[in-house]
XYZ file of C-alpha atoms in Angstrom:
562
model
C 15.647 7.295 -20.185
C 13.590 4.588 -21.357
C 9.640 4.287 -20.675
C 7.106 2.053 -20.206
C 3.527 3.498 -20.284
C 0.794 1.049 -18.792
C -2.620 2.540 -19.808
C -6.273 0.591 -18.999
C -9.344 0.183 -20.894
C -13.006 -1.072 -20.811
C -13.449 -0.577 -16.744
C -10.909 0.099 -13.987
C -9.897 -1.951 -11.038
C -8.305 -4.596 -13.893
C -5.112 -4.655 -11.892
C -2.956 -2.020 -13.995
C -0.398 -1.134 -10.839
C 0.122 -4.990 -10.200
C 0.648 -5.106 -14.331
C 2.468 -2.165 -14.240
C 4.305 -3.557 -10.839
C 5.028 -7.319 -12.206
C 6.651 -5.652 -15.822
C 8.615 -3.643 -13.631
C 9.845 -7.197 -11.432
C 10.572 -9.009 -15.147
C 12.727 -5.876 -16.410
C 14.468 -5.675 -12.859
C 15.315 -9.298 -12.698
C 17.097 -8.625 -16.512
C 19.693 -6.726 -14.445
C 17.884 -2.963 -15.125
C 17.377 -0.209 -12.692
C 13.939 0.238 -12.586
C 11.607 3.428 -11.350
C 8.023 3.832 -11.323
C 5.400 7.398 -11.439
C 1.700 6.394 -10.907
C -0.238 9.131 -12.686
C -4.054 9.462 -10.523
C -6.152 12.218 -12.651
C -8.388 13.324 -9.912
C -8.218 16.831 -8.606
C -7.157 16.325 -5.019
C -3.727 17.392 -4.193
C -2.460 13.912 -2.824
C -4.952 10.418 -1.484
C -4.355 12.479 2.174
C -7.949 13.780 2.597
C -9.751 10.782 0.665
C -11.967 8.158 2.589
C -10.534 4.608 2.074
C -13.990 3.869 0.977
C -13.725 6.007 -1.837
C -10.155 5.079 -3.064
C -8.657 2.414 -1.277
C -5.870 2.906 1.569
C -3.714 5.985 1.486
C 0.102 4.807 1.221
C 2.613 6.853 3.190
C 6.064 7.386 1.857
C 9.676 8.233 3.876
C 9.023 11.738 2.788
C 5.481 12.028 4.043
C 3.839 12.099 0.849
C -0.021 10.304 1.364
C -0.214 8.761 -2.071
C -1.900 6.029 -4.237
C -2.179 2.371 -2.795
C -0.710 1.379 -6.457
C 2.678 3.135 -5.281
C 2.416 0.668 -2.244
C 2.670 -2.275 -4.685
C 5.383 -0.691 -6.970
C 7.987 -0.273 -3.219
C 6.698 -3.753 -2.397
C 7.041 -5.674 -5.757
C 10.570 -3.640 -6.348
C 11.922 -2.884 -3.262
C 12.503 0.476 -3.576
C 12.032 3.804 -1.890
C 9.926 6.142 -3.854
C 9.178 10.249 -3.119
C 5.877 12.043 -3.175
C 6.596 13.549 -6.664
C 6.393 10.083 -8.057
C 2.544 10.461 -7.734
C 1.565 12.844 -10.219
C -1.875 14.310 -10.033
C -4.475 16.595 -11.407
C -4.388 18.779 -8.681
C -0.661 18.968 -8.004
C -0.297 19.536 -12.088
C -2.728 22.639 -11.698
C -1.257 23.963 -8.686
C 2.018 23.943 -10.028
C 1.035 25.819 -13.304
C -1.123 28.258 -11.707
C 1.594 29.029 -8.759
C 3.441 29.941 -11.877
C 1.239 32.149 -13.994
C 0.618 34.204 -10.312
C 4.627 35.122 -10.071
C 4.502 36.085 -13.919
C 6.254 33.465 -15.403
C 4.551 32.852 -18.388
C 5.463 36.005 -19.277
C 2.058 37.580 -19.738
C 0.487 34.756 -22.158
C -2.227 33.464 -22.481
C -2.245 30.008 -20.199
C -3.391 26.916 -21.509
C -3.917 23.360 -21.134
C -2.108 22.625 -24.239
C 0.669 23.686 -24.135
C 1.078 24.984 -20.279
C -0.614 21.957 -18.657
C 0.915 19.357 -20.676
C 4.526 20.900 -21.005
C 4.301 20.657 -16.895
C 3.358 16.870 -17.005
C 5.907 16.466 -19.582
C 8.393 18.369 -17.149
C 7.505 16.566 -14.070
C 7.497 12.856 -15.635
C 11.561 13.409 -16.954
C 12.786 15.117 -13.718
C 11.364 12.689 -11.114
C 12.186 9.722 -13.653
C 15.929 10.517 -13.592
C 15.757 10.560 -9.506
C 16.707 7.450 -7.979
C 14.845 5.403 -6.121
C 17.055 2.225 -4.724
C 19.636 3.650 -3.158
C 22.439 4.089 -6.356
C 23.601 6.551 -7.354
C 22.322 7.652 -10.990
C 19.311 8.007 -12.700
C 17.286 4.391 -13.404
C 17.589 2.791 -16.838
C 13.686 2.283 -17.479
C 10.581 4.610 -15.870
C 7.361 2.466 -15.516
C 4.834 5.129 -15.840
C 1.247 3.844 -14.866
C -2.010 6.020 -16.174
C -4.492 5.847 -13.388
C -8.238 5.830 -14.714
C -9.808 4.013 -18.074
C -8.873 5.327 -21.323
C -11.624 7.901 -22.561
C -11.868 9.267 -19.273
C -12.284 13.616 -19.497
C -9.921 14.125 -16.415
C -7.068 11.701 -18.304
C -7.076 13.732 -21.260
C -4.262 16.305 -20.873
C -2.196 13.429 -19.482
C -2.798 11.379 -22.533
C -2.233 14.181 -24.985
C 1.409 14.810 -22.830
C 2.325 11.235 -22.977
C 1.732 11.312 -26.539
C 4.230 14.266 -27.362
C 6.610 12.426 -25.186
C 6.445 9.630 -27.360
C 7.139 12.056 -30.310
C 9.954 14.028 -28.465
C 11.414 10.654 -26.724
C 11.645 8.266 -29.907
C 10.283 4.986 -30.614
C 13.039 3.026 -29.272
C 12.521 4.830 -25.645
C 8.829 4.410 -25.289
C 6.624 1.055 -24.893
C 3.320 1.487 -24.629
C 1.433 -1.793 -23.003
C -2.550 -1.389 -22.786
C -4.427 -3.379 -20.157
C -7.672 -4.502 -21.130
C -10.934 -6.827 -20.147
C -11.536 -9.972 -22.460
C -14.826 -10.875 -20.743
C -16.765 -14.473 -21.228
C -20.737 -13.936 -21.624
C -22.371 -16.926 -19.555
C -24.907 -17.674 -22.047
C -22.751 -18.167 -25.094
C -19.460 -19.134 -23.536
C -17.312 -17.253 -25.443
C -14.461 -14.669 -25.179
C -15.129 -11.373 -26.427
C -12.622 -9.159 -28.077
C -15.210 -6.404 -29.327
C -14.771 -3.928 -25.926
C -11.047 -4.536 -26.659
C -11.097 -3.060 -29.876
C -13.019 -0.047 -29.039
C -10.403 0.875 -26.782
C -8.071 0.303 -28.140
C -9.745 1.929 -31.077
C -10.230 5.317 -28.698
C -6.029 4.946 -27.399
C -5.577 5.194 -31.323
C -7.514 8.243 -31.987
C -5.525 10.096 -29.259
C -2.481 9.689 -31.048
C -1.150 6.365 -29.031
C -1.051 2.896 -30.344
C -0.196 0.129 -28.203
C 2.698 -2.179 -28.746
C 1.682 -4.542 -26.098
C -2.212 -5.767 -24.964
C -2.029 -7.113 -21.977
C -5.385 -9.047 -21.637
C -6.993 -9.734 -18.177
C -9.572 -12.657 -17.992
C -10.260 -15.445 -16.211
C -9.412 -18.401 -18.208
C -6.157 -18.254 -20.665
C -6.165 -16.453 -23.660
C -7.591 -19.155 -26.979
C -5.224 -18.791 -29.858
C -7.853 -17.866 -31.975
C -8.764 -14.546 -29.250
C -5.391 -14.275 -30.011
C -5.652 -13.992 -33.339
C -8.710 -12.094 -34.063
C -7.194 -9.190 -30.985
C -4.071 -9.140 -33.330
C -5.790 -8.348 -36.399
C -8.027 -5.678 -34.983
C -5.966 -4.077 -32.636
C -2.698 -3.611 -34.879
C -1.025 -5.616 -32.466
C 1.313 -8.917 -32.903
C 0.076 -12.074 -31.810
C 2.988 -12.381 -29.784
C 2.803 -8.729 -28.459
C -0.552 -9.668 -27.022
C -0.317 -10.792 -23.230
C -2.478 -12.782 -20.845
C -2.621 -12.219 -17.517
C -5.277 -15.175 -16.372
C -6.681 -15.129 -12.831
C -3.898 -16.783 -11.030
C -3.827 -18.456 -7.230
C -1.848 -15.078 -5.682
C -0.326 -12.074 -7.402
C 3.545 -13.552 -7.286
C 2.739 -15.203 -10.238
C 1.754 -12.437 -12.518
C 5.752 -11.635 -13.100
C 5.983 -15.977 -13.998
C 3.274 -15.447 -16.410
C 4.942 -12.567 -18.168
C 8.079 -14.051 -18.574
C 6.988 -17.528 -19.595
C 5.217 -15.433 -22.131
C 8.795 -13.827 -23.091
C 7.185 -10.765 -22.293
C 10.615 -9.333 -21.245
C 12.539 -10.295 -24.249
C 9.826 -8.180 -26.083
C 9.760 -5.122 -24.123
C 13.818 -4.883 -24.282
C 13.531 -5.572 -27.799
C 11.345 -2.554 -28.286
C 12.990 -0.589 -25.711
C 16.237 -1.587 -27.642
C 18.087 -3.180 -24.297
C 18.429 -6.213 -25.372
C 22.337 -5.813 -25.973
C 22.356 -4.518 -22.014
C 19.944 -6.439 -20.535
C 21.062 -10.391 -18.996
C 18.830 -13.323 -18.894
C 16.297 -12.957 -16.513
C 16.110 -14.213 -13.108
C 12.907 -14.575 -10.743
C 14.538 -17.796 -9.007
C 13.453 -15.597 -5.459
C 10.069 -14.579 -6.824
C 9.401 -18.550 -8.537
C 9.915 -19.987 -4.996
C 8.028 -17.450 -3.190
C 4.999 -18.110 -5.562
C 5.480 -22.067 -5.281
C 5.983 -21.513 -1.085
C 2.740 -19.735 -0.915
C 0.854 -22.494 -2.945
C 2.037 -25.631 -1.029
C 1.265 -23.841 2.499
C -1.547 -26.208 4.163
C -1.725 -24.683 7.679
C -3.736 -21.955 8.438
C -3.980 -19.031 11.424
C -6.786 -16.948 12.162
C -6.661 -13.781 12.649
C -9.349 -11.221 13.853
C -8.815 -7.784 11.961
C -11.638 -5.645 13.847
C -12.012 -2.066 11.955
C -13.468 0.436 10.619
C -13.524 0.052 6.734
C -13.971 -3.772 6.737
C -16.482 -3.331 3.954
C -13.618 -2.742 1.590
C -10.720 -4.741 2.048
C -8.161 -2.425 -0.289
C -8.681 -0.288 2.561
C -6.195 -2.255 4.590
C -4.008 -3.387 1.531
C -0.398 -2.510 3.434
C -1.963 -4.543 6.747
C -3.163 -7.720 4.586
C 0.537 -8.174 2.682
C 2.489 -7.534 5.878
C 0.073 -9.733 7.281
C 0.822 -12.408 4.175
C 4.557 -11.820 4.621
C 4.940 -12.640 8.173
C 2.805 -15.842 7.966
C 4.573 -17.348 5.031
C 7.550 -16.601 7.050
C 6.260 -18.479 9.980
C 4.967 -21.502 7.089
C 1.189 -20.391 7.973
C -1.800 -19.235 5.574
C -3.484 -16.155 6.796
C -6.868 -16.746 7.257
C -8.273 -12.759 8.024
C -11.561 -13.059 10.031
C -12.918 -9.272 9.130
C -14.667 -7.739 11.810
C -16.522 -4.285 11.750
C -15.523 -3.065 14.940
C -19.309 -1.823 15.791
C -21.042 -5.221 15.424
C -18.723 -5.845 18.777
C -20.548 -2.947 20.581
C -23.615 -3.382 23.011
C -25.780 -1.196 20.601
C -25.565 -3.944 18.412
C -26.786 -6.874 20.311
C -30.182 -5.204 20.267
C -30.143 -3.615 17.169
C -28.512 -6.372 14.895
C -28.429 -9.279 17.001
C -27.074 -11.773 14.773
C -24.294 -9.751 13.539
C -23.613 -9.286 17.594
C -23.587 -12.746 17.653
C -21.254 -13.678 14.722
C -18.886 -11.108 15.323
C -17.951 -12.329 19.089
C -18.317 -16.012 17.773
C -15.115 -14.886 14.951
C -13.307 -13.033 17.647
C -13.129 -15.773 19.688
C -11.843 -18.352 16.904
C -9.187 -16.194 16.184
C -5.720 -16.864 17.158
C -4.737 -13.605 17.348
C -6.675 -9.852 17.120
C -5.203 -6.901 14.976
C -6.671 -3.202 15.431
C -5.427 -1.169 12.312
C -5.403 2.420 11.957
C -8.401 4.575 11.377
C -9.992 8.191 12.049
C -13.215 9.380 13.917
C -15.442 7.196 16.514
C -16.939 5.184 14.830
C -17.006 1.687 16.145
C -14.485 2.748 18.850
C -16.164 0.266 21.726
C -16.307 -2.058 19.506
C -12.181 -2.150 19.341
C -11.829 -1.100 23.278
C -13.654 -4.193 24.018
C -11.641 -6.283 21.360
C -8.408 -4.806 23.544
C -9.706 -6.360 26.410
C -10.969 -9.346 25.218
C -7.274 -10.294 24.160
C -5.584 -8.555 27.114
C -8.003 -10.381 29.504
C -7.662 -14.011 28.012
C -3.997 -13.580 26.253
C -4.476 -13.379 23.277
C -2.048 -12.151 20.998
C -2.858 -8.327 20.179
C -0.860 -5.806 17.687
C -2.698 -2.461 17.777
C -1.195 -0.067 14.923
C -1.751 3.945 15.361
C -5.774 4.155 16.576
C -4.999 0.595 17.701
C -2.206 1.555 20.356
C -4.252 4.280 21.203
C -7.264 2.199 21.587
C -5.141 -0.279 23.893
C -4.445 2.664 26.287
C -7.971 3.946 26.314
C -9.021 0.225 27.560
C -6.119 -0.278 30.166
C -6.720 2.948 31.467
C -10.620 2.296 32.234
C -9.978 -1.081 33.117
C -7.234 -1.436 35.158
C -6.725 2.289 36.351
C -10.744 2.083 36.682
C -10.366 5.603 34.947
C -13.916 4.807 33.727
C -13.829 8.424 31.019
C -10.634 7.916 30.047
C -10.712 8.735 26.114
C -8.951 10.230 23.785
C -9.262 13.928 22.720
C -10.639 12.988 19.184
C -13.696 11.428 20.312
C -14.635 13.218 23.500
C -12.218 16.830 23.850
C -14.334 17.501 27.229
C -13.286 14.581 29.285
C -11.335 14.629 32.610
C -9.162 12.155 31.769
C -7.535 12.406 28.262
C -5.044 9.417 27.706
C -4.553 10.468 24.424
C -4.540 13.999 23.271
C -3.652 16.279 19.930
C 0.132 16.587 19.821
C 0.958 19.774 17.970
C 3.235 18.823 15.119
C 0.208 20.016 12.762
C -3.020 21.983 12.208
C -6.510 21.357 13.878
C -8.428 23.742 11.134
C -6.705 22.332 8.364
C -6.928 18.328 6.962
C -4.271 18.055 4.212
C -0.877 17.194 4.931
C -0.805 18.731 8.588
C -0.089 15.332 10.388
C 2.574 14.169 12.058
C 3.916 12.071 8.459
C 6.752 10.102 7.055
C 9.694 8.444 8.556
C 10.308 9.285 11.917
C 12.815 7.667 14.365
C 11.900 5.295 17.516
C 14.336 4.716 20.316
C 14.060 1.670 22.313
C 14.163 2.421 26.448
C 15.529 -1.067 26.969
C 16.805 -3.823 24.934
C 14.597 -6.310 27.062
C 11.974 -6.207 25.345
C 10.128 -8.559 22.597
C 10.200 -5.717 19.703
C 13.882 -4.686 20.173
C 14.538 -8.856 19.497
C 11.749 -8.575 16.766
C 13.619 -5.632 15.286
C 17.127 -7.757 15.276
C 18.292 -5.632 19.202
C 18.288 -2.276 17.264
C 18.336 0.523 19.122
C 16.350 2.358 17.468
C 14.167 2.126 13.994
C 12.971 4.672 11.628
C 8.831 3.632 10.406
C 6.173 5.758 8.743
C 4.020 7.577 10.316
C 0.401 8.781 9.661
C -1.504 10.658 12.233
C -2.483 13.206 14.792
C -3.453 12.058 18.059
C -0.985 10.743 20.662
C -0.566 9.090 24.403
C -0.793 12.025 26.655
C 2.882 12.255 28.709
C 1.296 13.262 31.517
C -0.288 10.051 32.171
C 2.915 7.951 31.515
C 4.122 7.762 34.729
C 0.496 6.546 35.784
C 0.276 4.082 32.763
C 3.640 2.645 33.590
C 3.027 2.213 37.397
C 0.015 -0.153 36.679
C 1.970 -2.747 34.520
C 2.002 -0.592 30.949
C 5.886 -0.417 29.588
C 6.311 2.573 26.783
C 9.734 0.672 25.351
C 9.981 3.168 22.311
C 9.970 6.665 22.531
C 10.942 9.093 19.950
C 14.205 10.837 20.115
C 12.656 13.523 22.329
C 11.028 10.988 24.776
C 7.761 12.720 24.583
C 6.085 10.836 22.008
C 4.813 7.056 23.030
C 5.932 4.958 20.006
C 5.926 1.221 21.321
C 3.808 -0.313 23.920
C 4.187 -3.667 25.755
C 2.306 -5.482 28.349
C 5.070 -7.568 30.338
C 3.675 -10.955 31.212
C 1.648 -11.380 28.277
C 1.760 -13.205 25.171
C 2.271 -10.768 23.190
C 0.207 -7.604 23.689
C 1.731 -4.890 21.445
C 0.847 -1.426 20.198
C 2.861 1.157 17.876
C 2.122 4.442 17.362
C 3.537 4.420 13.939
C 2.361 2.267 10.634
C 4.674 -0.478 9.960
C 3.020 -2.263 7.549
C 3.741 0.392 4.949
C 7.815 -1.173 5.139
C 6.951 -4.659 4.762
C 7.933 -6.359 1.878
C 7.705 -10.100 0.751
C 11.132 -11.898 1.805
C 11.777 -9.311 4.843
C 8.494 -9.237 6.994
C 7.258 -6.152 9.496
C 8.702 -7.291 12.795
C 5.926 -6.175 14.682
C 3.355 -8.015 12.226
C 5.934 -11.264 12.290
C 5.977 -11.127 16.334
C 2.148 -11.239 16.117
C 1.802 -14.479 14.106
C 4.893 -16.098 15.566
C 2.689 -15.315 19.019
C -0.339 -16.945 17.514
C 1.181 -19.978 16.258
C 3.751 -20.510 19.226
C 6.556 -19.622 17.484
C 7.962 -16.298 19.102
C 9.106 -17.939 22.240
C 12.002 -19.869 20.502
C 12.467 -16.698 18.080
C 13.246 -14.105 21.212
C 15.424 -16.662 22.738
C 17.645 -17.023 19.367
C 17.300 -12.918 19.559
C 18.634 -13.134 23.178
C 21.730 -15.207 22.533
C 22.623 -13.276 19.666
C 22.152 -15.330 16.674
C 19.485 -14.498 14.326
């Protein structure tokens, strides 16, 4: 097995997974098999119980596993299918050891980070790397390892000190170590600065790694004589050292590395070059170039939750971006906190009131993603309605669906405390109540996750077309709360159709509102399968809707040509 360890320096957030990502895309398009571990040093367990304000969305895998949104990028930017154990934590690392020392394994010794805790990362990195990940048979040829954090970080230590006796055990010609780092330009004096460069690289060396590769993030290319002066300070050759410039969207970042060679270089050290063929991004060169030339635009109202932090809806933005390129559209995301839409807010904040109803109304079409707790529920009830009432296209995802029920129950049924069971557990009329595959007492890893499998009722409906007339289709799930059965029957009577079920017909999957637009909800996440080249359906139905597309799309569907 060969690896590639992607490391980051002077502050995080420099874009290490879509680094660590694009060198994966470069080494794939050279005809490897490629697999990726994302290594996150904090303590929790898995990203399950985290807010998305504190890291970001939490990606769910097939198997269930609530991971890093990094691991998002690596199924996205390589189209494969990764496993739980390819995020590798603090926490799980610690677990693992101590679930060990409790049945006696260590045989009575003394347990230590070095060598107990490191041995186990060691361990864990060479088992999941030989497990495959696209559907072949056979371990990968080359494990893209990413090391979450900055280098110098206490937490990152062990890991460090366990990559670098992997280095020693693995050999030089199986290891490539590529350090991201920040070549910042000082306003006043105009210039780029190496120094914070060197001093971590400087710190990387006194841990017992040295970098072959720098791969330097700034805004403006790299001057030769940056170049230069990085080379001779860092122990790294001029053409070893990489720029990765601010660049129009992320497709790019795999152009820029190989019209830097970068590939050539990485097989040379990884000693592939004999196995590797010339590269190929043709796919990924036009998809870049598509993006750039697109002139139209849609709107589209995202009203949520987290709005203050857009890598909380990462998965939602790209399948967003996928399905409008595939329609020849822009996106243009109006964000919307979902509680500047509620009453409270027209006295309290008036103007946000104000501007919030003014974007909803622009938008061409309204998206409520998932989320947890109340907070700013009205806000997306009335959004519901708002696009129900006046047809506008509507794709509700998890809380979304749910919060499409909620709506059409009070509205139409005139159910007026019809709620779900999360925010009100005492009211008479719960349209959406706990289902019990999982724990009330306990938060990690008791929800209803993973891949789970919808059955369509009827193939005459807009998402069976959307999903190519399958009969059924297998998305990720990520929650607790469902449509209450009981009030099916009820639902359905006043105009409501439930067209996917799962296999036991209990569980509401797919919603539709027959005679609308497009008025959709899902109970699962299907942004999470998206990738560039083969959009979401249920995200591409919502901008075909919104930029009167889907009408000609269905009718292909219906004759049977796709």
């Amino acid at each position: 097995m060969k690896y590639v360890l992607v490391t980051g320096g002077v502050v995080s957030g420099l874009g290490k997974g879509v680094t660590a990502s694009s060198i994966g895309v470069v080494l794939k398009a050279c005809g490897l098999r490629v697999t990726s571990i994302k290594i996150d040093p904090y303590l929790n367990t898995d990203a399950g119980t985290m807010s998305p304000f504190e890291h970001g969305e939490v990606f769910v895998l097939d198997d269930g596993g609530e991971v890093d949104l990094d691991l998002g990028n690596y199924e996205r930017f390589l189209d494969v299918t990764l496993t739980r154990d390819n995020n590798i934590t603090t926490g799980k690392i610690y677990q693992s050891v101590l679930e060990k020392e409790r049945k006696g394994d260590y045989l009575g010794k003394t347990v230590q980070v070095v060598p107990h805790i490191t041995d186990a990362i060691k361990d864990w990195i060479e088992s999941v790397s030989l497990t495959p990940v696209d559907g072949k048979d056979g371990p990968a040829d080359v494990c893209v390892i990413e090391l979450g954090g900055t280098v110098g970080d206490i937490e990152s230590m062990p890991f460090i000190e366990a990559l670098r006796q992997l280095y020693f055990s693995v050999g030089q010609d199986n290891f490539c170590l590529i350090h991201v780092s920040l070549i910042p330009v000082l306003g006043v004096v105009g210039e780029q600065k190496t120094k914070p460069t060197q001093h971590s690289v400087r710190e990387l060396r006194a841990l017992g790694l040295t970098p072959h590769f720098l791969a330097c993030r700034s805004a403006q290319p790299l001057l030769e004589n940056t170049k230069q002066k990085l080379s001779q300070f860092c122990h790294v050759a001029v053409a070893n050292i990489l720029n990765i410039h601010d660049v129009p969207n992320i497709w790019h970042i795999p152009l820029l590395l190989r019209n830097q060679n970068a590939h050539d270089a990485v097989l040379k050290q990884l000693d592939l070059l004999s196995v590797a063929k010339p590269v190929d991004l043709w796919e990924w060169t036009r998809r870049a170039e598509t993006f750039d030339n697109l002139t139209k635009t849609v709107r589209i109202a995202m009203v949520g939750k987290y709005v203050g932090l857009t890598d909380s809806y990462l998965s939602v933005v790209k399948a967003l971006l996928h399905a409008c390129i595939a329609c020849s559209y822009k996106p243009s995301i109006d964000w919307i906190a979902a509680s500047d839409l509620e009453d409270d807010s027209a006295q309290s904040a008036p103007e946000a009131y104000a501007t919030a109803w003014e974007t909803l109304r622009g938008a061409a079409c309204v998206l409520v993603p998932g989320g947890f707790g109340d907070r700013g529920v009205k806000g997306m009830i009335l959004a519901a309605r708002y696009a129900r009432e006046n047809n506008v296209p509507y794709l509700g995802i998890c809380l979304g669906m749910q919060i499409s029920v909620i709506e059409f129950a009070r509205s139409v049924l005139h159910m007026e405390k019809a709620n779900s069971e999360e925010f009100d557990p005492q009211t008479p009329d719960l349209v959406v109540i706990f289902m019990p595959e999982g724990s009330k007492t306990h938060m990690g890893s008791t929800m209803r996750l993973g891949s789970r499998r919808t059955l369509f009722q009827t193939p005459d409906c807009i998402t069976s077309k959307l999903y190519h007339n399958s009969k059924y289709v297998d998305e990720r799930h990520r929650h607790r709360y469902e449509v209450n059965p009981e009030v099916v029957g009820t639902l359905e009577e006043a105009g409501l159709r439930f067209v996917g079920r799962d296999e036991s017909g209990k569980r509401m999957e797919i919603l539709e509102l027959p005679g609308h637009p497009f008025y959709v909800g899902v109970q699962f996440h299907p942004e999470y399968k998206s990738r560039p080249g083969r959009p979401s359906a249920p995200f591409l139905g919502l901008i075909m809707a919104a930029t009167g597309q889907l009408e000609a799309y269905v009718q292909t569907q219906q004759n049977g040509s796709i």
